[in-house]
Short mmCIF file of N, CA and C in Angstrom, two decimals:
data_model
loop_
_atom_site.label_atom_id
_atom_site.label_comp_id
_atom_site.label_asym_id
_atom_site.label_seq_id
_atom_site.Cartn_x
_atom_site.Cartn_y
_atom_site.Cartn_z
N MET A 1 -51.96 -156.50 -127.60
CA MET A 1 -51.56 -155.12 -127.80
C MET A 1 -50.54 -154.74 -126.72
N ALA A 2 -49.64 -153.86 -127.06
CA ALA A 2 -48.60 -153.42 -126.14
C ALA A 2 -49.19 -152.63 -124.98
N ASP A 3 -48.37 -152.41 -123.97
CA ASP A 3 -48.80 -151.61 -122.83
C ASP A 3 -49.17 -150.20 -123.28
N THR A 4 -50.08 -149.61 -122.55
CA THR A 4 -50.50 -148.23 -122.83
C THR A 4 -49.50 -147.26 -122.21
N VAL A 5 -49.09 -146.28 -122.99
CA VAL A 5 -48.16 -145.25 -122.53
C VAL A 5 -48.97 -144.00 -122.20
N ASP A 6 -48.76 -143.42 -121.03
CA ASP A 6 -49.43 -142.17 -120.67
C ASP A 6 -48.66 -141.00 -121.26
N VAL A 7 -49.38 -140.11 -121.96
CA VAL A 7 -48.77 -138.95 -122.60
C VAL A 7 -49.46 -137.69 -122.08
N PRO A 8 -48.76 -136.88 -121.27
CA PRO A 8 -49.38 -135.67 -120.73
C PRO A 8 -49.51 -134.57 -121.78
N ILE A 9 -50.61 -133.81 -121.67
CA ILE A 9 -50.81 -132.65 -122.53
C ILE A 9 -50.88 -131.41 -121.65
N GLN A 10 -50.59 -130.25 -122.22
CA GLN A 10 -50.55 -129.00 -121.46
C GLN A 10 -51.93 -128.35 -121.33
N ASP A 11 -52.77 -128.51 -122.33
CA ASP A 11 -54.08 -127.86 -122.34
C ASP A 11 -55.16 -128.87 -121.94
N GLU A 12 -56.42 -128.41 -121.97
CA GLU A 12 -57.53 -129.29 -121.61
C GLU A 12 -57.84 -130.31 -122.69
N ALA A 13 -57.44 -130.02 -123.93
CA ALA A 13 -57.72 -130.91 -125.05
C ALA A 13 -56.60 -130.78 -126.08
N ILE A 14 -56.53 -131.77 -126.98
CA ILE A 14 -55.54 -131.76 -128.06
C ILE A 14 -56.17 -132.44 -129.27
N LYS A 15 -55.83 -131.97 -130.45
CA LYS A 15 -56.34 -132.58 -131.67
C LYS A 15 -55.65 -133.93 -131.89
N LEU A 16 -56.39 -134.86 -132.48
CA LEU A 16 -55.88 -136.21 -132.71
C LEU A 16 -54.58 -136.20 -133.50
N GLY A 17 -54.52 -135.43 -134.59
CA GLY A 17 -53.31 -135.39 -135.41
C GLY A 17 -52.10 -134.93 -134.61
N GLN A 18 -52.29 -133.94 -133.74
CA GLN A 18 -51.19 -133.43 -132.91
C GLN A 18 -50.79 -134.47 -131.87
N PHE A 19 -51.77 -135.16 -131.30
CA PHE A 19 -51.47 -136.14 -130.26
C PHE A 19 -50.68 -137.32 -130.82
N LEU A 20 -51.01 -137.76 -132.02
CA LEU A 20 -50.27 -138.88 -132.62
C LEU A 20 -48.78 -138.56 -132.70
N LYS A 21 -48.46 -137.34 -133.07
CA LYS A 21 -47.06 -136.92 -133.16
C LYS A 21 -46.45 -136.78 -131.77
N LEU A 22 -47.17 -136.14 -130.84
CA LEU A 22 -46.68 -135.96 -129.48
C LEU A 22 -46.38 -137.31 -128.82
N ALA A 23 -47.21 -138.29 -129.08
CA ALA A 23 -47.06 -139.62 -128.48
C ALA A 23 -46.05 -140.49 -129.23
N ASP A 24 -45.41 -139.93 -130.27
CA ASP A 24 -44.45 -140.68 -131.09
C ASP A 24 -45.06 -141.90 -131.76
N LEU A 25 -46.34 -141.82 -132.09
CA LEU A 25 -46.98 -142.91 -132.83
C LEU A 25 -46.77 -142.74 -134.33
N ILE A 26 -46.42 -141.52 -134.75
CA ILE A 26 -46.14 -141.21 -136.15
C ILE A 26 -44.96 -140.25 -136.21
N GLU A 27 -44.44 -140.02 -137.42
CA GLU A 27 -43.30 -139.13 -137.61
C GLU A 27 -43.67 -137.70 -137.98
N SER A 28 -44.81 -137.52 -138.69
CA SER A 28 -45.12 -136.19 -139.21
C SER A 28 -46.62 -135.97 -139.30
N GLY A 29 -46.99 -134.69 -139.49
CA GLY A 29 -48.39 -134.36 -139.68
C GLY A 29 -48.97 -134.98 -140.94
N ALA A 30 -48.14 -135.06 -141.98
CA ALA A 30 -48.60 -135.68 -143.23
C ALA A 30 -48.92 -137.16 -143.00
N GLU A 31 -48.11 -137.83 -142.20
CA GLU A 31 -48.37 -139.23 -141.88
C GLU A 31 -49.66 -139.36 -141.07
N ALA A 32 -49.91 -138.40 -140.17
CA ALA A 32 -51.15 -138.41 -139.39
C ALA A 32 -52.35 -138.39 -140.31
N LYS A 33 -52.33 -137.47 -141.27
CA LYS A 33 -53.43 -137.36 -142.22
C LYS A 33 -53.67 -138.68 -142.94
N THR A 34 -52.60 -139.32 -143.36
CA THR A 34 -52.70 -140.58 -144.11
C THR A 34 -53.28 -141.71 -143.28
N VAL A 35 -52.72 -141.94 -142.08
CA VAL A 35 -53.18 -143.08 -141.27
C VAL A 35 -54.59 -142.86 -140.74
N ILE A 36 -54.94 -141.61 -140.43
CA ILE A 36 -56.30 -141.33 -139.96
C ILE A 36 -57.30 -141.54 -141.09
N ALA A 37 -57.01 -141.00 -142.28
CA ALA A 37 -57.91 -141.15 -143.43
C ALA A 37 -58.09 -142.62 -143.82
N ALA A 38 -57.05 -143.42 -143.61
CA ALA A 38 -57.11 -144.84 -143.96
C ALA A 38 -57.87 -145.67 -142.93
N GLY A 39 -58.30 -145.04 -141.83
CA GLY A 39 -59.05 -145.76 -140.80
C GLY A 39 -58.18 -146.64 -139.92
N LEU A 40 -56.90 -146.31 -139.81
CA LEU A 40 -55.97 -147.13 -139.02
C LEU A 40 -55.87 -146.70 -137.56
N VAL A 41 -56.49 -145.58 -137.22
CA VAL A 41 -56.39 -145.05 -135.86
C VAL A 41 -57.70 -145.31 -135.11
N ARG A 42 -57.55 -145.77 -133.87
CA ARG A 42 -58.72 -146.01 -133.02
C ARG A 42 -58.63 -145.10 -131.80
N VAL A 43 -59.75 -144.46 -131.47
CA VAL A 43 -59.86 -143.64 -130.27
C VAL A 43 -60.91 -144.31 -129.38
N ASN A 44 -60.50 -144.65 -128.18
CA ASN A 44 -61.41 -145.34 -127.24
C ASN A 44 -62.03 -146.56 -127.91
N ASP A 45 -61.20 -147.28 -128.63
CA ASP A 45 -61.56 -148.55 -129.30
C ASP A 45 -62.57 -148.40 -130.43
N GLU A 46 -62.68 -147.19 -131.00
CA GLU A 46 -63.52 -146.97 -132.18
C GLU A 46 -62.69 -146.30 -133.26
N VAL A 47 -62.86 -146.72 -134.52
CA VAL A 47 -62.13 -146.12 -135.63
C VAL A 47 -62.48 -144.63 -135.71
N GLU A 48 -61.44 -143.80 -135.85
CA GLU A 48 -61.65 -142.35 -135.93
C GLU A 48 -61.01 -141.84 -137.22
N THR A 49 -61.78 -141.11 -138.03
CA THR A 49 -61.28 -140.61 -139.30
C THR A 49 -61.18 -139.09 -139.34
N ARG A 50 -61.37 -138.44 -138.20
CA ARG A 50 -61.29 -136.97 -138.14
C ARG A 50 -59.97 -136.56 -137.48
N ARG A 51 -59.11 -135.96 -138.24
CA ARG A 51 -57.81 -135.53 -137.72
C ARG A 51 -57.97 -134.47 -136.64
N GLY A 52 -59.03 -133.67 -136.72
CA GLY A 52 -59.27 -132.60 -135.77
C GLY A 52 -60.04 -133.02 -134.53
N ARG A 53 -60.31 -134.31 -134.39
CA ARG A 53 -61.03 -134.81 -133.20
C ARG A 53 -60.33 -134.32 -131.94
N GLN A 54 -61.09 -133.72 -131.04
CA GLN A 54 -60.55 -133.21 -129.78
C GLN A 54 -60.45 -134.35 -128.77
N LEU A 55 -59.26 -134.57 -128.26
CA LEU A 55 -59.04 -135.60 -127.25
C LEU A 55 -58.95 -134.94 -125.88
N GLN A 56 -59.48 -135.61 -124.89
CA GLN A 56 -59.47 -135.14 -123.51
C GLN A 56 -58.65 -136.13 -122.67
N PRO A 57 -58.18 -135.70 -121.51
CA PRO A 57 -57.50 -136.66 -120.62
C PRO A 57 -58.40 -137.87 -120.37
N GLY A 58 -57.81 -139.04 -120.46
CA GLY A 58 -58.54 -140.30 -120.31
C GLY A 58 -58.79 -141.00 -121.62
N ASP A 59 -58.77 -140.25 -122.75
CA ASP A 59 -58.95 -140.88 -124.06
C ASP A 59 -57.74 -141.74 -124.39
N THR A 60 -57.99 -142.86 -125.07
CA THR A 60 -56.93 -143.77 -125.47
C THR A 60 -56.88 -143.85 -126.99
N VAL A 61 -55.66 -143.74 -127.54
CA VAL A 61 -55.45 -143.77 -128.99
C VAL A 61 -54.58 -144.98 -129.33
N ALA A 62 -54.99 -145.74 -130.34
CA ALA A 62 -54.24 -146.92 -130.75
C ALA A 62 -53.92 -146.84 -132.24
N LEU A 63 -52.70 -147.26 -132.58
CA LEU A 63 -52.25 -147.30 -133.97
C LEU A 63 -51.17 -148.37 -134.09
N ALA A 64 -51.35 -149.29 -135.01
CA ALA A 64 -50.35 -150.30 -135.34
C ALA A 64 -49.84 -151.06 -134.12
N GLY A 65 -50.76 -151.46 -133.26
CA GLY A 65 -50.38 -152.27 -132.11
C GLY A 65 -49.79 -151.47 -130.95
N ARG A 66 -49.73 -150.17 -131.08
CA ARG A 66 -49.23 -149.29 -130.00
C ARG A 66 -50.39 -148.48 -129.47
N GLN A 67 -50.34 -148.16 -128.17
CA GLN A 67 -51.45 -147.46 -127.55
C GLN A 67 -50.94 -146.38 -126.62
N ALA A 68 -51.59 -145.22 -126.65
CA ALA A 68 -51.22 -144.08 -125.80
C ALA A 68 -52.48 -143.48 -125.19
N ARG A 69 -52.38 -143.06 -123.93
CA ARG A 69 -53.50 -142.46 -123.22
C ARG A 69 -53.19 -140.99 -122.95
N VAL A 70 -54.18 -140.14 -123.20
CA VAL A 70 -54.05 -138.71 -122.92
C VAL A 70 -54.16 -138.51 -121.41
N THR A 71 -53.19 -137.81 -120.84
CA THR A 71 -53.25 -137.47 -119.42
C THR A 71 -53.07 -135.97 -119.26
N GLY A 72 -53.59 -135.43 -118.18
CA GLY A 72 -53.43 -134.01 -117.91
C GLY A 72 -52.00 -133.69 -117.52
N GLY A 73 -51.54 -132.50 -117.90
CA GLY A 73 -50.18 -132.09 -117.61
C GLY A 73 -50.13 -131.50 -116.25
#
């Protein structure tokens, strides 16, 4: 798997669908819905199917061989 990229967020938490776009792992919210529903997204090395999952600093998200970590802003 590729190196993990740190992606800072402004608030204490962020929804998974929003983070995928912020981290440039996807192009659009519609794509987020599709890849999450298909079980292609892993949060902290577990498949996550909830687009509204709240991520906190330290959580790691992986999709298609790319990985991003939530960091505090």
